[in-house]
């Protein structure tokens, strides 16, 4: 995975997580919004990776873990000061633990890999062109360039035996 894909995927997760948390009404939907932002980041990375499923899931995990740490650290002051959670008589320690661990678990550990897995499954099972044609063509080109310029009929006979 390229570094540019990593940064763009993390940026997608951060922007969606912050946008969903700006409204005070979304405070009650914190869990689905964290999960959804992780899934969208995993889908983005999976689209860039294309195949196979395990690599898409792993890349979703790699992107969403650092983004979830940053998202948790951004959401804590956003909720504490902007949404004035401190006026609800909640101690800062449990609030910090709840929001930070929720961001890591829902966005990083669950959301990103599920988004990558969804995209990998799409390319694996639903997309008709799975890359076998390109693989076969490159195999033919390699065999034709080697071994005294064999024809494709000779290569097919070698494959059948």
PDB file of N, CA and C in Angstrom, residues 69-157:
ATOM      1  N   UNK A  69      -6.931   6.602  16.610  1.00  0.00           N
ATOM      2  CA  UNK A  69      -6.255   7.289  17.716  1.00  0.00           C
ATOM      3  C   UNK A  69      -6.421   8.805  17.581  1.00  0.00           C
ATOM      4  N   UNK A  70      -6.161   9.310  16.387  1.00  0.00           N
ATOM      5  CA  UNK A  70      -6.279  10.750  16.154  1.00  0.00           C
ATOM      6  C   UNK A  70      -7.730  11.196  16.296  1.00  0.00           C
ATOM      7  N   UNK A  71      -8.671  10.407  15.772  1.00  0.00           N
ATOM      8  CA  UNK A  71     -10.086  10.745  15.871  1.00  0.00           C
ATOM      9  C   UNK A  71     -10.538  10.789  17.326  1.00  0.00           C
ATOM     10  N   UNK A  72     -10.096   9.838  18.130  1.00  0.00           N
ATOM     11  CA  UNK A  72     -10.440   9.857  19.548  1.00  0.00           C
ATOM     12  C   UNK A  72      -9.906  11.083  20.244  1.00  0.00           C
ATOM     13  N   UNK A  73      -8.666  11.476  19.917  1.00  0.00           N
ATOM     14  CA  UNK A  73      -8.080  12.661  20.539  1.00  0.00           C
ATOM     15  C   UNK A  73      -8.732  13.952  20.060  1.00  0.00           C
ATOM     16  N   UNK A  74      -9.299  13.955  18.885  1.00  0.00           N
ATOM     17  CA  UNK A  74      -9.998  15.140  18.383  1.00  0.00           C
ATOM     18  C   UNK A  74     -11.416  15.218  18.954  1.00  0.00           C
ATOM     19  N   UNK A  75     -12.075  14.074  19.086  1.00  0.00           N
ATOM     20  CA  UNK A  75     -13.464  14.084  19.561  1.00  0.00           C
ATOM     21  C   UNK A  75     -13.597  14.428  21.035  1.00  0.00           C
ATOM     22  N   UNK A  76     -12.607  14.114  21.842  1.00  0.00           N
ATOM     23  CA  UNK A  76     -12.709  14.385  23.275  1.00  0.00           C
ATOM     24  C   UNK A  76     -12.848  15.876  23.559  1.00  0.00           C
ATOM     25  N   UNK A  77     -11.965  16.755  23.047  1.00  0.00           N
ATOM     26  CA  UNK A  77     -12.200  18.185  23.299  1.00  0.00           C
ATOM     27  C   UNK A  77     -13.427  18.728  22.559  1.00  0.00           C
ATOM     28  N   UNK A  78     -13.743  18.127  21.414  1.00  0.00           N
ATOM     29  CA  UNK A  78     -14.935  18.575  20.688  1.00  0.00           C
ATOM     30  C   UNK A  78     -16.187  18.364  21.522  1.00  0.00           C
ATOM     31  N   UNK A  79     -16.312  17.190  22.107  1.00  0.00           N
ATOM     32  CA  UNK A  79     -17.484  16.923  22.948  1.00  0.00           C
ATOM     33  C   UNK A  79     -17.412  17.675  24.274  1.00  0.00           C
ATOM     34  N   UNK A  80     -16.246  17.741  24.867  1.00  0.00           N
ATOM     35  CA  UNK A  80     -16.121  18.305  26.204  1.00  0.00           C
ATOM     36  C   UNK A  80     -16.389  19.808  26.207  1.00  0.00           C
ATOM     37  N   UNK A  81     -15.858  20.515  25.213  1.00  0.00           N
ATOM     38  CA  UNK A  81     -16.009  21.972  25.206  1.00  0.00           C
ATOM     39  C   UNK A  81     -17.101  22.450  24.262  1.00  0.00           C
ATOM     40  N   UNK A  82     -17.131  21.936  23.039  1.00  0.00           N
ATOM     41  CA  UNK A  82     -18.097  22.424  22.055  1.00  0.00           C
ATOM     42  C   UNK A  82     -19.518  21.993  22.403  1.00  0.00           C
ATOM     43  N   UNK A  83     -19.695  20.735  22.773  1.00  0.00           N
ATOM     44  CA  UNK A  83     -21.029  20.243  23.145  1.00  0.00           C
ATOM     45  C   UNK A  83     -21.306  20.396  24.631  1.00  0.00           C
ATOM     46  N   UNK A  84     -20.338  20.906  25.384  1.00  0.00           N
ATOM     47  CA  UNK A  84     -20.479  21.208  26.805  1.00  0.00           C
ATOM     48  C   UNK A  84     -20.937  19.991  27.608  1.00  0.00           C
ATOM     49  N   UNK A  85     -20.251  18.906  27.413  1.00  0.00           N
ATOM     50  CA  UNK A  85     -20.548  17.674  28.147  1.00  0.00           C
ATOM     51  C   UNK A  85     -20.190  17.836  29.619  1.00  0.00           C
ATOM     52  N   UNK A  86     -19.256  18.717  29.931  1.00  0.00           N
ATOM     53  CA  UNK A  86     -18.856  18.907  31.316  1.00  0.00           C
ATOM     54  C   UNK A  86     -20.000  19.405  32.184  1.00  0.00           C
ATOM     55  N   UNK A  87     -21.000  20.027  31.593  1.00  0.00           N
ATOM     56  CA  UNK A  87     -22.147  20.513  32.370  1.00  0.00           C
ATOM     57  C   UNK A  87     -23.113  19.381  32.747  1.00  0.00           C
ATOM     58  N   UNK A  88     -22.922  18.196  32.218  1.00  0.00           N
ATOM     59  CA  UNK A  88     -23.793  17.064  32.536  1.00  0.00           C
ATOM     60  C   UNK A  88     -23.306  16.280  33.749  1.00  0.00           C
ATOM     61  N   UNK A  89     -22.337  16.827  34.486  1.00  0.00           N
ATOM     62  CA  UNK A  89     -21.772  16.205  35.692  1.00  0.00           C
ATOM     63  C   UNK A  89     -21.166  14.829  35.408  1.00  0.00           C
ATOM     64  N   UNK A  90     -20.436  14.736  34.317  1.00  0.00           N
ATOM     65  CA  UNK A  90     -19.693  13.527  33.986  1.00  0.00           C
ATOM     66  C   UNK A  90     -18.228  13.818  34.269  1.00  0.00           C
ATOM     67  N   UNK A  91     -17.570  12.913  34.975  1.00  0.00           N
ATOM     68  CA  UNK A  91     -16.150  13.087  35.258  1.00  0.00           C
ATOM     69  C   UNK A  91     -15.349  12.935  33.964  1.00  0.00           C
ATOM     70  N   UNK A  92     -14.223  13.633  33.906  1.00  0.00           N
ATOM     71  CA  UNK A  92     -13.434  13.623  32.677  1.00  0.00           C
ATOM     72  C   UNK A  92     -12.780  12.267  32.420  1.00  0.00           C
ATOM     73  N   UNK A  93     -12.349  11.575  33.451  1.00  0.00           N
ATOM     74  CA  UNK A  93     -11.668  10.284  33.279  1.00  0.00           C
ATOM     75  C   UNK A  93     -12.533   9.242  32.590  1.00  0.00           C
ATOM     76  N   UNK A  94     -13.726   8.942  33.106  1.00  0.00           N
ATOM     77  CA  UNK A  94     -14.583   7.972  32.413  1.00  0.00           C
ATOM     78  C   UNK A  94     -15.018   8.437  31.021  1.00  0.00           C
ATOM     79  N   UNK A  95     -15.238   9.736  30.880  1.00  0.00           N
ATOM     80  CA  UNK A  95     -15.613  10.266  29.569  1.00  0.00           C
ATOM     81  C   UNK A  95     -14.483  10.075  28.573  1.00  0.00           C
ATOM     82  N   UNK A  96     -13.251  10.384  28.981  1.00  0.00           N
ATOM     83  CA  UNK A  96     -12.091  10.202  28.114  1.00  0.00           C
ATOM     84  C   UNK A  96     -11.948   8.737  27.715  1.00  0.00           C
ATOM     85  N   UNK A  97     -12.051   7.840  28.699  1.00  0.00           N
ATOM     86  CA  UNK A  97     -11.923   6.409  28.419  1.00  0.00           C
ATOM     87  C   UNK A  97     -13.017   5.923  27.476  1.00  0.00           C
ATOM     88  N   UNK A  98     -14.242   6.396  27.683  1.00  0.00           N
ATOM     89  CA  UNK A  98     -15.371   5.944  26.868  1.00  0.00           C
ATOM     90  C   UNK A  98     -15.218   6.383  25.400  1.00  0.00           C
ATOM     91  N   UNK A  99     -14.914   7.643  25.192  1.00  0.00           N
ATOM     92  CA  UNK A  99     -14.822   8.155  23.823  1.00  0.00           C
ATOM     93  C   UNK A  99     -13.569   7.623  23.127  1.00  0.00           C
ATOM     94  N   UNK A 100     -12.433   7.619  23.819  1.00  0.00           N
ATOM     95  CA  UNK A 100     -11.185   7.182  23.200  1.00  0.00           C
ATOM     96  C   UNK A 100     -11.210   5.689  22.884  1.00  0.00           C
ATOM     97  N   UNK A 101     -11.646   4.875  23.832  1.00  0.00           N
ATOM     98  CA  UNK A 101     -11.700   3.436  23.566  1.00  0.00           C
ATOM     99  C   UNK A 101     -12.781   3.102  22.544  1.00  0.00           C
ATOM    100  N   UNK A 102     -13.882   3.845  22.547  1.00  0.00           N
ATOM    101  CA  UNK A 102     -14.917   3.630  21.536  1.00  0.00           C
ATOM    102  C   UNK A 102     -14.418   3.944  20.141  1.00  0.00           C
ATOM    103  N   UNK A 103     -13.640   5.011  20.013  1.00  0.00           N
ATOM    104  CA  UNK A 103     -13.086   5.363  18.700  1.00  0.00           C
ATOM    105  C   UNK A 103     -12.108   4.296  18.224  1.00  0.00           C
ATOM    106  N   UNK A 104     -11.274   3.804  19.126  1.00  0.00           N
ATOM    107  CA  UNK A 104     -10.292   2.790  18.720  1.00  0.00           C
ATOM    108  C   UNK A 104     -10.988   1.482  18.354  1.00  0.00           C
ATOM    109  N   UNK A 105     -11.946   1.065  19.190  1.00  0.00           N
ATOM    110  CA  UNK A 105     -12.592  -0.226  18.924  1.00  0.00           C
ATOM    111  C   UNK A 105     -13.512  -0.173  17.712  1.00  0.00           C
ATOM    112  N   UNK A 106     -14.349   0.842  17.638  1.00  0.00           N
ATOM    113  CA  UNK A 106     -15.343   0.872  16.562  1.00  0.00           C
ATOM    114  C   UNK A 106     -14.759   1.305  15.228  1.00  0.00           C
ATOM    115  N   UNK A 107     -13.884   2.293  15.251  1.00  0.00           N
ATOM    116  CA  UNK A 107     -13.316   2.773  13.998  1.00  0.00           C
ATOM    117  C   UNK A 107     -12.120   1.940  13.575  1.00  0.00           C
ATOM    118  N   UNK A 108     -11.215   1.681  14.502  1.00  0.00           N
ATOM    119  CA  UNK A 108      -9.955   1.041  14.148  1.00  0.00           C
ATOM    120  C   UNK A 108     -10.001  -0.459  14.054  1.00  0.00           C
ATOM    121  N   UNK A 109     -10.551  -1.103  15.073  1.00  0.00           N
ATOM    122  CA  UNK A 109     -10.486  -2.556  15.118  1.00  0.00           C
ATOM    123  C   UNK A 109     -11.619  -3.204  14.334  1.00  0.00           C
ATOM    124  N   UNK A 110     -12.794  -2.575  14.320  1.00  0.00           N
ATOM    125  CA  UNK A 110     -13.948  -3.205  13.667  1.00  0.00           C
ATOM    126  C   UNK A 110     -14.281  -2.544  12.329  1.00  0.00           C
ATOM    127  N   UNK A 111     -14.409  -1.241  12.288  1.00  0.00           N
ATOM    128  CA  UNK A 111     -14.918  -0.548  11.099  1.00  0.00           C
ATOM    129  C   UNK A 111     -14.028  -0.635   9.883  1.00  0.00           C
ATOM    130  N   UNK A 112     -12.751  -0.303  10.028  1.00  0.00           N
ATOM    131  CA  UNK A 112     -11.835  -0.332   8.888  1.00  0.00           C
ATOM    132  C   UNK A 112     -11.676  -1.707   8.260  1.00  0.00           C
ATOM    133  N   UNK A 113     -11.426  -2.756   9.063  1.00  0.00           N
ATOM    134  CA  UNK A 113     -11.322  -4.090   8.457  1.00  0.00           C
ATOM    135  C   UNK A 113     -12.615  -4.573   7.818  1.00  0.00           C
ATOM    136  N   UNK A 114     -13.755  -4.229   8.385  1.00  0.00           N
ATOM    137  CA  UNK A 114     -15.024  -4.641   7.768  1.00  0.00           C
ATOM    138  C   UNK A 114     -15.222  -3.935   6.433  1.00  0.00           C
ATOM    139  N   UNK A 115     -14.888  -2.656   6.363  1.00  0.00           N
ATOM    140  CA  UNK A 115     -14.983  -1.942   5.091  1.00  0.00           C
ATOM    141  C   UNK A 115     -14.068  -2.528   4.040  1.00  0.00           C
ATOM    142  N   UNK A 116     -12.824  -2.867   4.422  1.00  0.00           N
ATOM    143  CA  UNK A 116     -11.909  -3.519   3.482  1.00  0.00           C
ATOM    144  C   UNK A 116     -12.402  -4.888   3.074  1.00  0.00           C
ATOM    145  N   UNK A 117     -12.973  -5.625   4.022  1.00  0.00           N
ATOM    146  CA  UNK A 117     -13.497  -6.953   3.716  1.00  0.00           C
ATOM    147  C   UNK A 117     -14.693  -6.881   2.770  1.00  0.00           C
ATOM    148  N   UNK A 118     -15.541  -5.896   2.941  1.00  0.00           N
ATOM    149  CA  UNK A 118     -16.690  -5.714   2.044  1.00  0.00           C
ATOM    150  C   UNK A 118     -16.208  -5.450   0.615  1.00  0.00           C
ATOM    151  N   UNK A 119     -15.240  -4.563   0.480  1.00  0.00           N
ATOM    152  CA  UNK A 119     -14.725  -4.250  -0.852  1.00  0.00           C
ATOM    153  C   UNK A 119     -13.982  -5.437  -1.456  1.00  0.00           C
ATOM    154  N   UNK A 120     -13.196  -6.127  -0.645  1.00  0.00           N
ATOM    155  CA  UNK A 120     -12.496  -7.314  -1.143  1.00  0.00           C
ATOM    156  C   UNK A 120     -13.459  -8.406  -1.568  1.00  0.00           C
ATOM    157  N   UNK A 121     -14.549  -8.582  -0.809  1.00  0.00           N
ATOM    158  CA  UNK A 121     -15.553  -9.579  -1.181  1.00  0.00           C
ATOM    159  C   UNK A 121     -16.254  -9.180  -2.469  1.00  0.00           C
ATOM    160  N   UNK A 122     -16.491  -7.896  -2.663  1.00  0.00           N
ATOM    161  CA  UNK A 122     -17.104  -7.425  -3.909  1.00  0.00           C
ATOM    162  C   UNK A 122     -16.214  -7.787  -5.098  1.00  0.00           C
ATOM    163  N   UNK A 123     -14.930  -7.472  -4.986  1.00  0.00           N
ATOM    164  CA  UNK A 123     -14.034  -7.766  -6.101  1.00  0.00           C
ATOM    165  C   UNK A 123     -13.816  -9.261  -6.278  1.00  0.00           C
ATOM    166  N   UNK A 124     -13.943 -10.016  -5.212  1.00  0.00           N
ATOM    167  CA  UNK A 124     -13.709 -11.458  -5.295  1.00  0.00           C
ATOM    168  C   UNK A 124     -14.904 -12.199  -5.872  1.00  0.00           C
ATOM    169  N   UNK A 125     -16.109 -11.871  -5.406  1.00  0.00           N
ATOM    170  CA  UNK A 125     -17.279 -12.679  -5.761  1.00  0.00           C
ATOM    171  C   UNK A 125     -18.229 -12.019  -6.758  1.00  0.00           C
ATOM    172  N   UNK A 126     -18.322 -10.705  -6.762  1.00  0.00           N
ATOM    173  CA  UNK A 126     -19.314 -10.064  -7.616  1.00  0.00           C
ATOM    174  C   UNK A 126     -18.736  -9.478  -8.894  1.00  0.00           C
ATOM    175  N   UNK A 127     -17.499  -9.107  -8.889  1.00  0.00           N
ATOM    176  CA  UNK A 127     -16.880  -8.532 -10.075  1.00  0.00           C
ATOM    177  C   UNK A 127     -16.529  -9.664 -11.031  1.00  0.00           C
ATOM    178  N   UNK A 128     -16.960  -9.564 -12.279  1.00  0.00           N
ATOM    179  CA  UNK A 128     -16.762 -10.647 -13.238  1.00  0.00           C
ATOM    180  C   UNK A 128     -15.296 -10.779 -13.644  1.00  0.00           C
ATOM    181  N   UNK A 129     -14.625  -9.671 -13.890  1.00  0.00           N
ATOM    182  CA  UNK A 129     -13.228  -9.713 -14.290  1.00  0.00           C
ATOM    183  C   UNK A 129     -12.382  -9.766 -13.024  1.00  0.00           C
ATOM    184  N   UNK A 130     -11.876 -10.937 -12.731  1.00  0.00           N
ATOM    185  CA  UNK A 130     -11.085 -11.112 -11.522  1.00  0.00           C
ATOM    186  C   UNK A 130      -9.594 -11.037 -11.793  1.00  0.00           C
ATOM    187  N   UNK A 131      -9.225 -10.667 -12.985  1.00  0.00           N
ATOM    188  CA  UNK A 131      -7.814 -10.528 -13.295  1.00  0.00           C
ATOM    189  C   UNK A 131      -7.189 -11.759 -13.913  1.00  0.00           C
ATOM    190  N   UNK A 132      -7.970 -12.834 -14.119  1.00  0.00           N
ATOM    191  CA  UNK A 132      -7.386 -14.039 -14.690  1.00  0.00           C
ATOM    192  C   UNK A 132      -6.959 -13.816 -16.136  1.00  0.00           C
ATOM    193  N   UNK A 133      -7.704 -12.993 -16.860  1.00  0.00           N
ATOM    194  CA  UNK A 133      -7.348 -12.721 -18.251  1.00  0.00           C
ATOM    195  C   UNK A 133      -6.001 -12.041 -18.370  1.00  0.00           C
ATOM    196  N   UNK A 134      -5.770 -11.055 -17.523  1.00  0.00           N
ATOM    197  CA  UNK A 134      -4.481 -10.378 -17.538  1.00  0.00           C
ATOM    198  C   UNK A 134      -3.361 -11.320 -17.117  1.00  0.00           C
ATOM    199  N   UNK A 135      -3.629 -12.151 -16.136  1.00  0.00           N
ATOM    200  CA  UNK A 135      -2.629 -13.105 -15.675  1.00  0.00           C
ATOM    201  C   UNK A 135      -2.284 -14.098 -16.782  1.00  0.00           C
ATOM    202  N   UNK A 136      -3.289 -14.581 -17.502  1.00  0.00           N
ATOM    203  CA  UNK A 136      -3.076 -15.529 -18.588  1.00  0.00           C
ATOM    204  C   UNK A 136      -2.287 -14.882 -19.720  1.00  0.00           C
ATOM    205  N   UNK A 137      -2.621 -13.620 -20.056  1.00  0.00           N
ATOM    206  CA  UNK A 137      -1.905 -12.937 -21.129  1.00  0.00           C
ATOM    207  C   UNK A 137      -0.445 -12.722 -20.772  1.00  0.00           C
ATOM    208  N   UNK A 138      -0.150 -12.330 -19.552  1.00  0.00           N
ATOM    209  CA  UNK A 138       1.246 -12.142 -19.170  1.00  0.00           C
ATOM    210  C   UNK A 138       1.988 -13.478 -19.139  1.00  0.00           C
ATOM    211  N   UNK A 139       1.291 -14.541 -18.760  1.00  0.00           N
ATOM    212  CA  UNK A 139       1.904 -15.864 -18.776  1.00  0.00           C
ATOM    213  C   UNK A 139       2.247 -16.270 -20.204  1.00  0.00           C
ATOM    214  N   UNK A 140       1.332 -16.011 -21.142  1.00  0.00           N
ATOM    215  CA  UNK A 140       1.600 -16.325 -22.547  1.00  0.00           C
ATOM    216  C   UNK A 140       2.763 -15.512 -23.086  1.00  0.00           C
ATOM    217  N   UNK A 141       2.816 -14.231 -22.750  1.00  0.00           N
ATOM    218  CA  UNK A 141       3.912 -13.394 -23.227  1.00  0.00           C
ATOM    219  C   UNK A 141       5.255 -13.879 -22.694  1.00  0.00           C
ATOM    220  N   UNK A 142       5.277 -14.280 -21.434  1.00  0.00           N
ATOM    221  CA  UNK A 142       6.523 -14.785 -20.865  1.00  0.00           C
ATOM    222  C   UNK A 142       6.954 -16.080 -21.534  1.00  0.00           C
ATOM    223  N   UNK A 143       6.018 -16.963 -21.798  1.00  0.00           N
ATOM    224  CA  UNK A 143       6.356 -18.238 -22.424  1.00  0.00           C
ATOM    225  C   UNK A 143       6.739 -18.071 -23.883  1.00  0.00           C
ATOM    226  N   UNK A 144       6.116 -17.132 -24.572  1.00  0.00           N
ATOM    227  CA  UNK A 144       6.432 -16.918 -25.990  1.00  0.00           C
ATOM    228  C   UNK A 144       7.812 -16.288 -26.129  1.00  0.00           C
ATOM    229  N   UNK A 145       8.161 -15.368 -25.244  1.00  0.00           N
ATOM    230  CA  UNK A 145       9.468 -14.731 -25.346  1.00  0.00           C
ATOM    231  C   UNK A 145      10.589 -15.709 -25.007  1.00  0.00           C
ATOM    232  N   UNK A 146      10.317 -16.717 -24.216  1.00  0.00           N
ATOM    233  CA  UNK A 146      11.306 -17.738 -23.875  1.00  0.00           C
ATOM    234  C   UNK A 146      11.117 -18.956 -24.777  1.00  0.00           C
ATOM    235  N   UNK A 147      12.025 -19.886 -24.672  1.00  0.00           N
ATOM    236  CA  UNK A 147      11.912 -21.207 -25.299  1.00  0.00           C
ATOM    237  C   UNK A 147      11.688 -21.157 -26.809  1.00  0.00           C
ATOM    238  N   UNK A 148      12.550 -20.455 -27.529  1.00  0.00           N
ATOM    239  CA  UNK A 148      12.550 -20.447 -28.994  1.00  0.00           C
ATOM    240  C   UNK A 148      11.221 -20.002 -29.597  1.00  0.00           C
ATOM    241  N   UNK A 149      10.623 -19.022 -29.023  1.00  0.00           N
ATOM    242  CA  UNK A 149       9.399 -18.433 -29.567  1.00  0.00           C
ATOM    243  C   UNK A 149       8.326 -19.481 -29.808  1.00  0.00           C
ATOM    244  N   UNK A 150       7.913 -20.177 -28.754  1.00  0.00           N
ATOM    245  CA  UNK A 150       6.858 -21.170 -28.885  1.00  0.00           C
ATOM    246  C   UNK A 150       5.552 -20.492 -29.285  1.00  0.00           C
ATOM    247  N   UNK A 151       4.756 -21.207 -30.007  1.00  0.00           N
ATOM    248  CA  UNK A 151       3.459 -20.671 -30.377  1.00  0.00           C
ATOM    249  C   UNK A 151       2.479 -20.895 -29.220  1.00  0.00           C
ATOM    250  N   UNK A 152       1.353 -20.217 -29.286  1.00  0.00           N
ATOM    251  CA  UNK A 152       0.350 -20.362 -28.217  1.00  0.00           C
ATOM    252  C   UNK A 152      -0.250 -21.762 -28.209  1.00  0.00           C
ATOM    253  N   UNK A 153      -0.244 -22.456 -29.345  1.00  0.00           N
ATOM    254  CA  UNK A 153      -0.764 -23.831 -29.396  1.00  0.00           C
ATOM    255  C   UNK A 153       0.150 -24.740 -28.605  1.00  0.00           C
ATOM    256  N   UNK A 154       1.459 -24.548 -28.731  1.00  0.00           N
ATOM    257  CA  UNK A 154       2.398 -25.369 -27.964  1.00  0.00           C
ATOM    258  C   UNK A 154       2.270 -25.080 -26.469  1.00  0.00           C
ATOM    259  N   UNK A 155       2.033 -23.846 -26.121  1.00  0.00           N
ATOM    260  CA  UNK A 155       1.890 -23.496 -24.709  1.00  0.00           C
ATOM    261  C   UNK A 155       0.634 -24.110 -24.136  1.00  0.00           C
ATOM    262  N   UNK A 156      -0.454 -24.073 -24.912  1.00  0.00           N
ATOM    263  CA  UNK A 156      -1.690 -24.684 -24.436  1.00  0.00           C
ATOM    264  C   UNK A 156      -1.528 -26.196 -24.280  1.00  0.00           C
ATOM    265  N   UNK A 157      -0.761 -26.806 -25.174  1.00  0.00           N
ATOM    266  CA  UNK A 157      -0.509 -28.240 -25.033  1.00  0.00           C
ATOM    267  C   UNK A 157       0.325 -28.510 -23.780  1.00  0.00           C
TER     268      UNK A 157
END
